[in-house]
XYZ file of C-alpha atoms in Angstrom:
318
model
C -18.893 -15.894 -53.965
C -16.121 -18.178 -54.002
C -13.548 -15.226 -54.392
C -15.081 -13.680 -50.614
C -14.142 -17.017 -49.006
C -10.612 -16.278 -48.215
C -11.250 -13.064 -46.770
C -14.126 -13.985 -44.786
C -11.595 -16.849 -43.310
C -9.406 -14.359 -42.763
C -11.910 -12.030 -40.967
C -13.203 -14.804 -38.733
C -9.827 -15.931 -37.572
C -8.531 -12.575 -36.451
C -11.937 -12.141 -34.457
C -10.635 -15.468 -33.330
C -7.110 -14.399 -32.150
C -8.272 -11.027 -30.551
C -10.712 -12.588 -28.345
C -8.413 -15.293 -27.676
C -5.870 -12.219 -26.002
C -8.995 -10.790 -24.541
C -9.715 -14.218 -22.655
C -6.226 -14.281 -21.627
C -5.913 -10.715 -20.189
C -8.379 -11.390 -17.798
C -7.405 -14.466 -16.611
C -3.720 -13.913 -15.967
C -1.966 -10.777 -15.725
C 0.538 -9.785 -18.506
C 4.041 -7.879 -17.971
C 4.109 -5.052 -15.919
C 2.577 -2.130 -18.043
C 4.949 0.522 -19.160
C 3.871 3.936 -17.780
C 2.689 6.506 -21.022
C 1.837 9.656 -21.735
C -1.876 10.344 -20.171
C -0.614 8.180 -16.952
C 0.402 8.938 -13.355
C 3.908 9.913 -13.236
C 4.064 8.327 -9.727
C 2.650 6.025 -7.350
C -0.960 6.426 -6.840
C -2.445 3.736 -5.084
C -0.724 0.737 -2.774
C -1.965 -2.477 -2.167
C -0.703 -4.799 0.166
C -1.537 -8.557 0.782
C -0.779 -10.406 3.684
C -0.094 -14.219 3.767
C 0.931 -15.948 6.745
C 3.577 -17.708 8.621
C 6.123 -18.910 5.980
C 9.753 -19.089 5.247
C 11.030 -17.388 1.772
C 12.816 -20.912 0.937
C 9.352 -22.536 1.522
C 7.847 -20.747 -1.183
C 10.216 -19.945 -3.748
C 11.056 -22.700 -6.509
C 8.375 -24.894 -4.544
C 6.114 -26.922 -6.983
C 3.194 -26.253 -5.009
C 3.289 -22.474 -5.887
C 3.770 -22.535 -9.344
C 1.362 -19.142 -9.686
C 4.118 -16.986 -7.281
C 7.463 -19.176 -9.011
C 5.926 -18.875 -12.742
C 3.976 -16.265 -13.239
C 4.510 -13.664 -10.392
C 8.300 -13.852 -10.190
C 8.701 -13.678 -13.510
C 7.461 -10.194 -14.027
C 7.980 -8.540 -10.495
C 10.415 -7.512 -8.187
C 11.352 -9.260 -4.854
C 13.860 -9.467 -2.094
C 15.637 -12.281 -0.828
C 16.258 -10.614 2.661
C 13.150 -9.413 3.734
C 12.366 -10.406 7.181
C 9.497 -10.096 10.031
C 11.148 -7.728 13.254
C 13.782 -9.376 15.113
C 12.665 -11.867 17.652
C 8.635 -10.803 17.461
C 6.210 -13.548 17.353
C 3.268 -14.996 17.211
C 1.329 -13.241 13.965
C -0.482 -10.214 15.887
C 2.818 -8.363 16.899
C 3.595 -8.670 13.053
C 0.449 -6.830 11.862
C 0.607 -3.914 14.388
C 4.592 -3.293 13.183
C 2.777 -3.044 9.733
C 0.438 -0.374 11.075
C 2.577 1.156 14.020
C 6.486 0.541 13.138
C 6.641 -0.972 16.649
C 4.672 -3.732 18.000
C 3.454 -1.889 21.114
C 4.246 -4.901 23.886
C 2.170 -6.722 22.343
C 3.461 -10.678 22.378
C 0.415 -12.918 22.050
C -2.711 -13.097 19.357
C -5.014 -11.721 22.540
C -8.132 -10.282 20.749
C -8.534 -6.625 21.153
C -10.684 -6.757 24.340
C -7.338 -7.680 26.162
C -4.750 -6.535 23.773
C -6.275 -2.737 22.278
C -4.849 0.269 22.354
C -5.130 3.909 23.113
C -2.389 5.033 20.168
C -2.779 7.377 17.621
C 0.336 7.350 16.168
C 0.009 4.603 13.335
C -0.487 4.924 10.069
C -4.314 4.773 8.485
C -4.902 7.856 11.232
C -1.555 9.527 9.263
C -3.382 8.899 6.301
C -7.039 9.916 7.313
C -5.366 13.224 8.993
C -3.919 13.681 5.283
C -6.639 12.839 3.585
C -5.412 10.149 1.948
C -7.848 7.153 1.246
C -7.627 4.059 2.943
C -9.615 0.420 3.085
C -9.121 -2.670 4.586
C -10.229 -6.021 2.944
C -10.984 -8.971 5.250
C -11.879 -12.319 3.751
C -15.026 -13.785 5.757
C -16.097 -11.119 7.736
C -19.739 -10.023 7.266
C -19.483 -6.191 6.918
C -22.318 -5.249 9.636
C -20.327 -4.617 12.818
C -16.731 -4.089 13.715
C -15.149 -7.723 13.557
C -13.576 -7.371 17.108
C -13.540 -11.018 17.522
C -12.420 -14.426 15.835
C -15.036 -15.748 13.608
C -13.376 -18.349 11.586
C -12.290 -18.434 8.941
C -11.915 -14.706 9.727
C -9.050 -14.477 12.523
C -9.088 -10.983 14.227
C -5.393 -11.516 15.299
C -4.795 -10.608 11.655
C -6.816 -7.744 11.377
C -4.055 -5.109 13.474
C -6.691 -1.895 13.083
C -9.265 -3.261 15.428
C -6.860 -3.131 17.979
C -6.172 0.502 18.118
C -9.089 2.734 20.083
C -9.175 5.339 17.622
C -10.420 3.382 14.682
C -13.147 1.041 16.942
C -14.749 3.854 19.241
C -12.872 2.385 22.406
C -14.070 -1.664 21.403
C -18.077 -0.175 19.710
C -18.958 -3.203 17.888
C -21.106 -0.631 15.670
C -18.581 1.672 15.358
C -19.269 3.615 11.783
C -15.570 4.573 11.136
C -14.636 0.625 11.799
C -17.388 -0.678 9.677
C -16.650 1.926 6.854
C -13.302 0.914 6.448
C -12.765 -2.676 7.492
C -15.004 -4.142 4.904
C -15.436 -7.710 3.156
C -12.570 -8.889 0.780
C -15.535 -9.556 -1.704
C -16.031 -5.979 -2.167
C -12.745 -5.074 -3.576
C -13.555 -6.402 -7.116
C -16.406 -4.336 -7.330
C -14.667 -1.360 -5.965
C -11.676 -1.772 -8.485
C -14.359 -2.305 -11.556
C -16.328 0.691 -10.340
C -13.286 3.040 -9.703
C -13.774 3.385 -6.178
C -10.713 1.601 -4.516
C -9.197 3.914 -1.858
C -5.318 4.760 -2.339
C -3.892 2.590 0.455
C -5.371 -1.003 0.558
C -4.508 -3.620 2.839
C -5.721 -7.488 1.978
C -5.783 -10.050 4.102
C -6.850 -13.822 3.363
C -9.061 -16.011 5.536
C -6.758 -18.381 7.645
C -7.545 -21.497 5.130
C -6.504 -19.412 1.977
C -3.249 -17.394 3.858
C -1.313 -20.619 3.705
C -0.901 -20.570 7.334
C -3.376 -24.163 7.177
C -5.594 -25.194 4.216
C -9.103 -25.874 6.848
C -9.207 -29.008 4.352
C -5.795 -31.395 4.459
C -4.777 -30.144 1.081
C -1.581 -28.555 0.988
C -0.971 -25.273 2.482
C 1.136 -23.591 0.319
C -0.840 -24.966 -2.694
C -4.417 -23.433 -1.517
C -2.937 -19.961 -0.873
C -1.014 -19.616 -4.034
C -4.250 -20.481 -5.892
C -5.880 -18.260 -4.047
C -3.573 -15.243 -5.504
C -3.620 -16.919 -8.870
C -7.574 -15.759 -8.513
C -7.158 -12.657 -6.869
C -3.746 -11.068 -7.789
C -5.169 -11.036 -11.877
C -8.285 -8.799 -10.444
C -5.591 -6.045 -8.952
C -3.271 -5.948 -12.157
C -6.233 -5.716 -14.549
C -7.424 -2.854 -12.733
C -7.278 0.768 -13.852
C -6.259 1.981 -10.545
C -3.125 -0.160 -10.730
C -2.337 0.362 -14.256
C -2.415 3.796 -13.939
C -0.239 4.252 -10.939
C -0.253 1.018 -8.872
C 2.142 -0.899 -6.348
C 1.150 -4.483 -5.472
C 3.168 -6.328 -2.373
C 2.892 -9.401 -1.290
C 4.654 -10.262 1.653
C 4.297 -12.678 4.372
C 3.021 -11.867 8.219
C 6.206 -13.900 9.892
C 8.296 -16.383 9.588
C 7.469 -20.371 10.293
C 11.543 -20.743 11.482
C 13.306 -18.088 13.145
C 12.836 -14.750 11.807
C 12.893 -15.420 8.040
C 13.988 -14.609 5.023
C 10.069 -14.143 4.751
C 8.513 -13.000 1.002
C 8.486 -9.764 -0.955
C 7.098 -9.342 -3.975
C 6.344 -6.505 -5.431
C 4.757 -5.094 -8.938
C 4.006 -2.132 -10.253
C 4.031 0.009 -13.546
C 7.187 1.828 -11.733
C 8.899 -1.240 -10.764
C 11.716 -3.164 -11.786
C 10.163 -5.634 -12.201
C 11.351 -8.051 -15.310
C 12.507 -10.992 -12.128
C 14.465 -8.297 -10.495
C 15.925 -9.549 -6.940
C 18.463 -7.947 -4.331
C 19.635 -9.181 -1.145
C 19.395 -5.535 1.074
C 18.058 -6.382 4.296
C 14.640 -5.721 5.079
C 11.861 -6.140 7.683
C 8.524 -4.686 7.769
C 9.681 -1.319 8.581
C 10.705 -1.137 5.221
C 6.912 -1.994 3.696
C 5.736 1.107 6.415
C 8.183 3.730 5.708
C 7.730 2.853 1.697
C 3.881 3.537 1.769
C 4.826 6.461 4.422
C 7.323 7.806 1.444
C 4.864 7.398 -1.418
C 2.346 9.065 0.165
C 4.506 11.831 1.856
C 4.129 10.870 5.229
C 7.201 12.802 6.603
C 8.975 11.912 9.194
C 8.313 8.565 9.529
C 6.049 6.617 12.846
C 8.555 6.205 14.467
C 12.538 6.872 15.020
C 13.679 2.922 14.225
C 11.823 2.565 10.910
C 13.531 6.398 10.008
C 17.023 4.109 10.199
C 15.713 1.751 7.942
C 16.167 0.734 4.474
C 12.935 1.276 2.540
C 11.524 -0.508 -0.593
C 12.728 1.871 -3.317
C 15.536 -0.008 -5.027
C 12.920 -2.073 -6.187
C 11.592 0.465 -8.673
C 12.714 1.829 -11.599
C 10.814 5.131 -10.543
C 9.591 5.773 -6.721
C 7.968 6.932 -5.410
């Protein structure tokens, strides 16, 4: 009896130790994985969150973000010249160059009764006419109708797809193609468990988690980076991004000027490993990257085609 002891010990401790790293997996992500045998060879699926109105030297190195400064950086890639278009403010003219590479005339955060348009040429219709997947994740919507309208938390201005015709039914509150793809952030963790994330993704926070304002007096910057602390783990731990994932993270505009706003990207395929570069960048870059990965040629438009896109930020791309 005495002579089991020992190896029992042993036994229970390296139960011990493995669901210790278990624990620890799923609560923080780990390096970026290295791509294997059995693996995509390429980028599969994008997904891109969306936090609001600050400056890159506002975030990075700031004590109140110490998920983005010590984990993410860490591990990822990012630029130190990325910026929102010259000159165009407020927030909604930012989306729709995400969606359009231009931002239509569009110059105020007008919801889509006044500011919608009758455009095709953007890029979830590129990828729908492709048949490429696509979903759109808004924190604090309800799901039921086509969230045309503020309804805080949930700020339409930062929702660019309700503003184009094509994807509402001309302003249909009930319009099925809307409500299939603009759905509740608090379905993408199910979708990722269950397999079912489309192949373009694009996250947005509500306005007291994007660190645009906290809703609550705490600190800004503080409330959104714990809100990717929660969220960001869920992505990484995923199958659909370890098998062929690209996570970015960037920023809707700058609070001064134009920027430098933040980039951050990770990815199986990335540099990663606290790789930086100082290429100048704006969010035609972001479009004609996801346009390149998912062979979207020629680009929306002629002054994104001129652009630099995201590539030197991976070791393989796309």
């Amino acid at each position: 009896m005495c002579s089991r002891t020992p190896v029992l010990l042993a036994a229970v401790l390296l139960l011990g130790l493995a669901s210790a790293k278990t624990s620890r997996n799923l609560a923080e992500p780990g390096p970026s994985p290295q791509v294997s045998g059995g693996t995509a060879s390429h980028i599969q699926t994008v997904f891109l969150i969306v936090m609001a109105k600050h400056n890159w030297s506002s975030i990075k190195g700031n004590t109140n973000a110490p998920y983005i400064n010590g984990t993410l950086l860490p591990i990822a890639s990012h630029a130190e010249s990325y910026y929102n278009r010259l000159r165009i403010h407020p927030d909604l003219p930012n989306y729709v160059y995400l969606e359009a590479g231009r931002s239509l005339g569009i110059v105020t955060n007008d919801p889509p009764s006044i500011n919608h348009q009758n455009v095709t040429s953007h890029l979830v219709r590129r990828l729908a006419d492709a048949g490429i997947s696509w979903k759109v994740y808004e924190e604090s919507i309800g799901g039921d109708v086509c969230p045309l309208t503020d309804s805080l938390p949930y700020v339409v201005a930062h929702n660019p797809f309700v503003y184009f015709d094509d994807m509402t039914g001309s302003l249909d509150p009930n319009s099925d193609d809307c409500i299939a793809h603009i759905r509740p952030f608090t379905e993408l963790a199910l979708d990722l468990q269950q397999g079912t994330v489309a192949r373009y993704n694009f996250i947005v926070p509500n306005r007291c988690n994007d660190m645009a304002t906290s809703c609550d007096g705490r600190n800004q910057i503080r409330k959104g980076d714990t809100w990717l602390s929660q969220n960001v783990p869920v992505i990484l731990n995923s199958a659909a991004y370890q098998s062929g994932g690209a996570l970015f993270i960037t920023w809707d505009q700058a609070e001064i000027g134009d920027g430098p706003i933040g980039m951050i990207v990770l990815s199986p395929f990335a540099r990663g490993n606290g790789y930086q570069n100082s290429t100048y960048y704006h969010h035609g870059a972001m479009l004609r990257t996801v346009e390149e990965i998912f062979g979207l040629i020629p680009p929306l438009t002629q002054d994104i085609a001129h652009d630099a896109d995201l590539s030197k930020m991976f070791a393989v791309f796309p």
